[in-house]
Phi, psi and omega in degrees: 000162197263127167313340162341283187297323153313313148330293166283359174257339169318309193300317183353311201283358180247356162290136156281164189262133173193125188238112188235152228295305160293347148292352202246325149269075165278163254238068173248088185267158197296014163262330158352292192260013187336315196277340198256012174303147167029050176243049150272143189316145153242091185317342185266013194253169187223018180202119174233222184194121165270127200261163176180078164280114198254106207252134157284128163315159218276200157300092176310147190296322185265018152293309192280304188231091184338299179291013180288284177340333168259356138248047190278140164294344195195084218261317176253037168204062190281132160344172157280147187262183179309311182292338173307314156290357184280310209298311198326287160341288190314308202295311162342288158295000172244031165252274206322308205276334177257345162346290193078010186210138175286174188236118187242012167180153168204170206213159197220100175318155174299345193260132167002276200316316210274317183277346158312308204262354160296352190310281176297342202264341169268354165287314198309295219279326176255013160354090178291324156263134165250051157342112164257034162286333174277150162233334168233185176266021206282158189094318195278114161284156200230139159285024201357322178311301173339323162246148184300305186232026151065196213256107154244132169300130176241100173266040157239046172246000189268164225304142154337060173317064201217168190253000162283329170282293231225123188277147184326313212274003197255316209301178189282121175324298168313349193036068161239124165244025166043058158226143202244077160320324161307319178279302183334282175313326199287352170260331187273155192345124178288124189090015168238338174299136172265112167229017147244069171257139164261136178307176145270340172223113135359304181197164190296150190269145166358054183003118190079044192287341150099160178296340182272316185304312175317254158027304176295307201302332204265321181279335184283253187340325206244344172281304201295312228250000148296301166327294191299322206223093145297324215272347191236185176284161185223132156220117188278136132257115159245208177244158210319280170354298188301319202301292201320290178297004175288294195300289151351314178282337197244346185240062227289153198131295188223123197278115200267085169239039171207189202160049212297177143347126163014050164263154203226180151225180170212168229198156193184114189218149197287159195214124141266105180273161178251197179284323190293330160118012179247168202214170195225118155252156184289179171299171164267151193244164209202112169254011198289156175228127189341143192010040164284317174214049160122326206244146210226142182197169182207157358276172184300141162294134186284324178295274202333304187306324191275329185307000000 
């Protein structure tokens, strides 16, 4: 993937914010997801096809209001702005209705922005009603039972730790970077938290882990954590960077240079169990298709484009 795309999401705070009704319909028509229908497990089967959507967090606050950043308490971990939660939200309900496959378990960078917005998209998955009178998730009753095994915080999902993501003068002095995984969960939806789950990373990785290091880390973490639950659906929220490398990693090749607001791709692999419980899976195959749900890359996949 091209620094490019480091480059525009470093930049991110100098775009302005605007969300508008065709950023908000993004462009999942059902051939998109033709191949990826009803591939959710079948216990009677001893070969299934494994999902792994990995979604970019909503719209951050200091994209939208600069002057947030001189009086922030916490200057490398900004909120969602309004619209994010709308996208958010918004992105949420067209998983649930177009997918085609359930989501049995999902993981969450550590950062604000990011447990805001799994925050709106399992209120979205877990509706008890889908009113589309909602637009976020304040309000909205939810069901938990929708997802199988609920929310675990992964903090090796978290922001790039490098001064292309996070500028040198914003990071914490102290490298105290203040996440209370306890408070962290305490926002998200009641009755969607895992917390006994063990991460794949522990704590957060080091500051100035450099851009390639990110890159290993983000593809090393979405491997693991497919690998620890073969049987089930996955859905990551990170960050652009991860998204990028969602694509990039499975889709040889091919250079990731834009990523918006809470564009995902999705990735699919064949999975074989044995009698023993232990099991061999294929590669992942990358069904995302150039700027369809966010995210833009070259050169075109000849499967995907076609689909």
């Amino acid at each position: 993937m091209s620094h490019l795309l480091s480059k525009r999401l470093a930049s991110a705070i100098l775009a302005p914010c605007f969300l508008s009704l065709g950023q908000l319909s993004l462009s999942l028509t059902k051939a998109a997801f033709s191949s990826s229908r009803n591939l959710s497990m079948d216990s009677s089967d001893s070969q299934h096809f494994q999902n792994v959507v990995v979604m970019r967090h909503g719209d951050r606050l200091d994209n939208c209001e600069p002057l947030w950043l001189s009086t922030a308490a916490r200057p490398w971990d900004p909120p969602l702005a309004a619209p994010g939660k709308v996208r958010a939200f918004c992105t949420g309900r067209r998983l649930r209705s177009q997918l085609g496959f359930p989501i049995h378990r999902v993981f969450v960078s550590p950062f604000l922005r990011c447990i805001q917005t799994v925050s709106e998209v399992i209120s979205a998955l877990c509706a008890v009603v889908d009113d589309p009178a909602n637009m976020t998730g304040e309000g909205v009753a939810i069901d938990p039972s929708k997802l199988k095994y609920h929310v675990s915080i992964e903090f090796g999902l978290c922001e790039m730790m490098s001064r292309e993501a996070i500028r040198l003068e914003l990071a914490p002095k102290d490298g105290n970077w203040g996440f209370s995984v306890s408070e962290l969960e305490a926002m998200l939806p009641a009755g969607t938290v895992d917390s006994t789950v063990e991460g794949v990373y522990q704590e957060l990785p080091q500051y100035e882990e450099g851009v390639p290091g990110s890159r290993t880390r983000y593809e090393k973490v979405i491997k693991a954590l497919a690998d620890k639950y073969p049987s089930e659906n996955l859905l990551l929220v990170t960050h652009g960077e991860g998204v990028g490398v969602s694509i990039s990693a499975f889709m040889k090749e091919t250079t990731v240079y834009e990523v918006d607001y809470c564009a995902f791709s999705l990735s699919r692999r064949p999975v074989v169990f044995g009698e023993d419980q232990s099991f061999t899976a294929g590669n992942f195959q990358g069904l995302t298709k150039h700027g369809q749900t966010g995210i833009s890359y070259y050169p075109l996949n000849p499967i995907t484009d076609h689909m």
